[in-house]
Coordinates of C-alpha atoms in Angstrom, one line a residue:
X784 CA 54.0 -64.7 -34.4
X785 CA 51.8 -64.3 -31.1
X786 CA 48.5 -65.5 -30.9
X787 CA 45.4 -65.5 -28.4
X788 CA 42.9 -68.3 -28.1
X789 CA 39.5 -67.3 -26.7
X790 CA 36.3 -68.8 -26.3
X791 CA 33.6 -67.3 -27.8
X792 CA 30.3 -68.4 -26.4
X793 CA 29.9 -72.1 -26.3
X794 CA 30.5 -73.0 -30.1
X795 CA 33.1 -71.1 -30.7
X796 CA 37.2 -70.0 -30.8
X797 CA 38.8 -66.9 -31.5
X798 CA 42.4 -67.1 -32.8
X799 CA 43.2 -63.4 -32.1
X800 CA 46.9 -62.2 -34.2
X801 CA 49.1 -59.4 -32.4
X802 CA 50.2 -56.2 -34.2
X803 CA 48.9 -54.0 -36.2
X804 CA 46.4 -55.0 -39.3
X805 CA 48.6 -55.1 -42.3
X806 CA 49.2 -56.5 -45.3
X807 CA 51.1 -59.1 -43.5
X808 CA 48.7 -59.7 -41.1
X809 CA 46.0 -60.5 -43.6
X810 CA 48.7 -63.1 -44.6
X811 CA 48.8 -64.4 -41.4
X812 CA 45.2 -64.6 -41.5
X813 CA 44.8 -66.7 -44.7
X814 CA 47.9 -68.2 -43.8
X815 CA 45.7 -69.9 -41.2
X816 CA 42.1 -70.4 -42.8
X817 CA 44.5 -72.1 -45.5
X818 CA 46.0 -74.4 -42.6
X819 CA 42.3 -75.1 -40.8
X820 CA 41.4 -76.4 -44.1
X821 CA 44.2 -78.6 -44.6
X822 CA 43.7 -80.0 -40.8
X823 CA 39.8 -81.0 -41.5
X824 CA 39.2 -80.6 -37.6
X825 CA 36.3 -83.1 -36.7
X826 CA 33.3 -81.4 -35.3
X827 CA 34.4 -78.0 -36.8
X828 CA 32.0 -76.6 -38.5
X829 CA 33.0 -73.3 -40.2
X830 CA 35.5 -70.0 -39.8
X831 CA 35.6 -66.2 -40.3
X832 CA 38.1 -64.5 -41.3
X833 CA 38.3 -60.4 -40.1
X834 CA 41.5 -58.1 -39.6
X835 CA 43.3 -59.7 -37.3
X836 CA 41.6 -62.7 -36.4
X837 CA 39.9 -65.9 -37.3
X838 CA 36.9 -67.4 -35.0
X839 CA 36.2 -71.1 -35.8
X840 CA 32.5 -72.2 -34.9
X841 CA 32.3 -76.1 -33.7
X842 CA 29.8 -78.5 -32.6
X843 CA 30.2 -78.8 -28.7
X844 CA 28.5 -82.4 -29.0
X845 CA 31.8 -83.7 -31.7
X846 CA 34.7 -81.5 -29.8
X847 CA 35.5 -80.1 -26.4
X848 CA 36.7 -76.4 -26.4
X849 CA 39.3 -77.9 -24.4
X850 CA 40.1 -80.5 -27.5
X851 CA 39.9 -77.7 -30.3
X852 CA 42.1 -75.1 -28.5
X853 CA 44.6 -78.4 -27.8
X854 CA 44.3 -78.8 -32.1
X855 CA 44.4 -75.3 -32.3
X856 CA 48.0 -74.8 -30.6
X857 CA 49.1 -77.6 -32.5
X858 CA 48.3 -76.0 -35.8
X859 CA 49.7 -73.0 -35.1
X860 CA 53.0 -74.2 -33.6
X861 CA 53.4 -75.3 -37.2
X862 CA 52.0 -72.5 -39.3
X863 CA 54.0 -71.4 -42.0
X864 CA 52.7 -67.6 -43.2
X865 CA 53.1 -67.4 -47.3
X866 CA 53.9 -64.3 -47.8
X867 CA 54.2 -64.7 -52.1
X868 CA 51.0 -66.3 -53.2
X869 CA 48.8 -66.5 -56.6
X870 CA 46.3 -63.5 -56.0
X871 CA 42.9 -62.9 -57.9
X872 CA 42.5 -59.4 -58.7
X873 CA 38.6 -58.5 -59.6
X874 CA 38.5 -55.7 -61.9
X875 CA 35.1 -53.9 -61.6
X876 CA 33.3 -51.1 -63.5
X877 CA 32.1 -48.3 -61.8
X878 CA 30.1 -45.7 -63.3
X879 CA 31.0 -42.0 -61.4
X880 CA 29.2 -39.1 -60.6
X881 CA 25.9 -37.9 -61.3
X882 CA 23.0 -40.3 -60.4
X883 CA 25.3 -43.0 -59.7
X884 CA 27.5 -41.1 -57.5
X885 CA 25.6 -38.3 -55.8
X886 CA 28.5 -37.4 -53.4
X887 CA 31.2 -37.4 -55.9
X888 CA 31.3 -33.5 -55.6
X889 CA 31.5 -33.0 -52.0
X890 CA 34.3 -35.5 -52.1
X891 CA 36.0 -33.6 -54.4
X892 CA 35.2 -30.0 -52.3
X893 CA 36.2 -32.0 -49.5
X894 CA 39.7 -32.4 -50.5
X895 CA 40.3 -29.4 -52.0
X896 CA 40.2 -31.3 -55.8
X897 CA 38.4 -31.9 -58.9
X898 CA 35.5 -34.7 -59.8
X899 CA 38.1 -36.2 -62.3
X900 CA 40.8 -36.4 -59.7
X901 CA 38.8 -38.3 -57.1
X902 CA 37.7 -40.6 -59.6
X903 CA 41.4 -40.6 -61.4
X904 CA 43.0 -41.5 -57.6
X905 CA 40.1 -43.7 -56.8
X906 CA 41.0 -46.1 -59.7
X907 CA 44.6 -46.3 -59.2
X908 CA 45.1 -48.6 -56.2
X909 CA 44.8 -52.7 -56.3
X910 CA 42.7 -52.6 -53.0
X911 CA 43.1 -55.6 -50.7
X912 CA 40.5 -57.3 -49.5
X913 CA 40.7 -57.7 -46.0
X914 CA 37.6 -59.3 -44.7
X915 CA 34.1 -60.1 -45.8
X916 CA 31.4 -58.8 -43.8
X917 CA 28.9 -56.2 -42.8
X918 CA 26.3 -57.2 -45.5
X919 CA 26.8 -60.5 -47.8
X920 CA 29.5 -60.1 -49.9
X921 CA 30.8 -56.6 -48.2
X922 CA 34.3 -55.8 -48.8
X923 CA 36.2 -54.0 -46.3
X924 CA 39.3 -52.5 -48.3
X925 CA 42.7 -51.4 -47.7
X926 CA 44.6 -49.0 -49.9
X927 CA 42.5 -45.9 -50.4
X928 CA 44.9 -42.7 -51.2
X929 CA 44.4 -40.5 -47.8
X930 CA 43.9 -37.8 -50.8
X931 CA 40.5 -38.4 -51.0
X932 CA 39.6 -40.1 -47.6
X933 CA 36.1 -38.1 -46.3
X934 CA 34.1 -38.4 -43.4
X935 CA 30.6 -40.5 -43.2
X936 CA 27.8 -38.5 -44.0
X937 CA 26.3 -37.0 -40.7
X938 CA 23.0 -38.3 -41.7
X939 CA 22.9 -41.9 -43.1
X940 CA 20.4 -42.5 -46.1
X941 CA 18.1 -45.2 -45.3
X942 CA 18.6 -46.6 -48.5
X943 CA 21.5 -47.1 -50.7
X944 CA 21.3 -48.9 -54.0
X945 CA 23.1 -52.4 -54.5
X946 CA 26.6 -51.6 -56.2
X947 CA 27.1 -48.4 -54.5
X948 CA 30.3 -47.3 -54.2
X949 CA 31.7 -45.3 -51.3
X950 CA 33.7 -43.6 -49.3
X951 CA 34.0 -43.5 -45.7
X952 CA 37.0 -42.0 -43.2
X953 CA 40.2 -43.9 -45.3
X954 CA 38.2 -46.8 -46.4
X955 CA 36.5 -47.3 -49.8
X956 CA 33.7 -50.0 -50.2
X957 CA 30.9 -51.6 -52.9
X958 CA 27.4 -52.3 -51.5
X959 CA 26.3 -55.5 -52.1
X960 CA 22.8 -55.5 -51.4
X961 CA 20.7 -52.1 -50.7
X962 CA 21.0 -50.6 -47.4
X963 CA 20.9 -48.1 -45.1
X964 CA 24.4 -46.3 -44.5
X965 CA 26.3 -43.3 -44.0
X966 CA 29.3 -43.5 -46.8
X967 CA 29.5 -41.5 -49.1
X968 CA 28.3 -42.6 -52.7
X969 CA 30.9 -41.7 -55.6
X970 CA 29.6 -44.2 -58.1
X971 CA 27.6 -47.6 -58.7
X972 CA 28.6 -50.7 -60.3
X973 CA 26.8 -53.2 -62.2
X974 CA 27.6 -56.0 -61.3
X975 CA 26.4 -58.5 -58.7
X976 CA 28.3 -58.9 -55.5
X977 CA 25.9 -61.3 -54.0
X978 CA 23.8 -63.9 -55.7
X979 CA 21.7 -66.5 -52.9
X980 CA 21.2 -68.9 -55.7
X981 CA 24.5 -69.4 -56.3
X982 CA 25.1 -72.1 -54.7
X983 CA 28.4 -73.1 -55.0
X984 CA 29.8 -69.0 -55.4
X985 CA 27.2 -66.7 -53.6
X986 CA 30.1 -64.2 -53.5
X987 CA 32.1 -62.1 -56.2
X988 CA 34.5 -61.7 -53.9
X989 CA 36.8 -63.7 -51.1
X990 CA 39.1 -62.4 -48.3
X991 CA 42.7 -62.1 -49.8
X992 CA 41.6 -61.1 -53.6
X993 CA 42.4 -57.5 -54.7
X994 CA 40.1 -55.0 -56.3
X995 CA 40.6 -53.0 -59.5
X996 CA 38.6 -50.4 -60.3
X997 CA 37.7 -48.9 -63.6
X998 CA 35.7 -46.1 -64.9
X999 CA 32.7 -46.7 -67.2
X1000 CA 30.0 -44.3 -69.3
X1001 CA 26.4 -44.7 -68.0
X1002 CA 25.4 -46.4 -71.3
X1003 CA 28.3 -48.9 -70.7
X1004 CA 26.8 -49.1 -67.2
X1005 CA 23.4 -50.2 -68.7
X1006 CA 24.8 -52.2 -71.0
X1007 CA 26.7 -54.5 -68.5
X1008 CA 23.6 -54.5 -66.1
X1009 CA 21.3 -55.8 -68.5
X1010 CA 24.3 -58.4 -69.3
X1011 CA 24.8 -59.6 -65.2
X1012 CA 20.9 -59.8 -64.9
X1013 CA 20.6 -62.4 -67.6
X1014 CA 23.9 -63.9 -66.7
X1015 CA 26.3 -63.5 -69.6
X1016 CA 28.6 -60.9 -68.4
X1017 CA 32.2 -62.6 -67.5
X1018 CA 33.8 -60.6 -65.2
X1019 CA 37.4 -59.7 -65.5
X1020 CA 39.6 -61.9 -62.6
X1021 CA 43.4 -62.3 -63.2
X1022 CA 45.3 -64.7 -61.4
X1023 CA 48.8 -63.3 -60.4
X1024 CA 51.5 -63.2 -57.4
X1025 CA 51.5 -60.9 -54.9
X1026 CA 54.3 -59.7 -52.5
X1027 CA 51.9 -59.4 -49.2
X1028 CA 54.9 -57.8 -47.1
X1029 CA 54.2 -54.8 -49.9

């Protein structure tokens, strides 16, 4: 495997992968955010994982960028990419259509297909998470059937409710927290991506675990809401392998 190191700023390293963003390359990329934890770099202080890339923030006053990119080529001289691992796969409830999903119909119109198709093709993958980021706790997803990949809305709301779930070009997406933004809304979820007083778990979800989706009534919806806000709703997580050269 190829791979660029750049300096970002004056705290900071990119580790920038060649090729194109696949499941393999998201092993690569947890491949080495598995191998920067093993190393315990002094002066490091944290890393972010996206598509193709990992940037590692240091302190300048603990380690020279000339020291860390030195430790840095070390480590991945030696990288070994696991391409069978033990996967979490996150099943979540979504309620469809209606209030919850307000564009569920044009998404439908839009590709020449039913309500109950979209949501029928929606549920069927076991998305990849790629990368965390955008809001706290954002997923950005791979897998979504091209069938029902839609354009952003040309005007972006300037708020969408927490758990929204959209659409947007071939990408599919929960909102964490409310927001402004431009996908289209298909459904909400009830439970909570993003919890600041977690300390030790602020996120639902983590770079590498898959998403499930599955279709729930709106009294369900309620049901489970009222559950997550006074914390006694478990949510569903399997542990499994997964092939990532699939």
């Amino acid at each position: 495997m190829e791979y660029r190191l750049q300096a970002v700023g004056d705290s900071a390293v990119k580790i920038q992968a060649a090729g194109e963003v696949t499941e393999y390359m998201n092993a690569q990329i947890r491949s080495i955010c598995n191998k920067l934890e093993q190393a315990s770099i002094s002066g490091v202080i944290e890393w972010v994982p996206a598509y193709n890339s990992v940037t590692i923030y240091y302190q300048p006053i603990d380690i020279s960028f000339q020291r860390i990119t030195k430790k840095l080529q070390e480590m991945l001289t030696n990288l070994s990419i696991r391409t069978t691992s033990s996967v979490r796969t996150v099943h979540v409830p979504v309620c469809y259509g209606e209030k919850y999903g307000p564009d569920l119909e044009y998404v439908a119109a839009y590709n020449r297909l039913t309500p109950d198709d979209v949501v029928a093709i929606h549920q069927k993958p076991a998305y990849l998470i790629y990368m965390i980021g955008f809001l706290p706790g954002f997923p950005y997803l791979g897998g979504l059937d091209k069938q029902i990949a839609t354009p952003r809305r040309k005007e972006p709301r300037p708020s969408i409710v927490k758990g929204s779930v959209g659409i947007a070009q071939e990408q599919t997406g929960v909102y964490p927290v409310s927001s402004p933004g431009g996908w289209n809304i298909i459904g909400r979820s009830p439970l909570q991506l993003f919890n600041p007083y977690n300390k030790q778990a602020p996120f639902l979800f983590k770079n590498g675990d898959r998403i499930q989706f599955y279709a729930i009534s709106e009294n369900d919806y309620s049901y489970i809401f009222n559950l997550v806000e006074a914390g006694d709703f478990n949510v569903s997580i399997k542990e499994g392998a997964s092939d990532d050269n699939n």
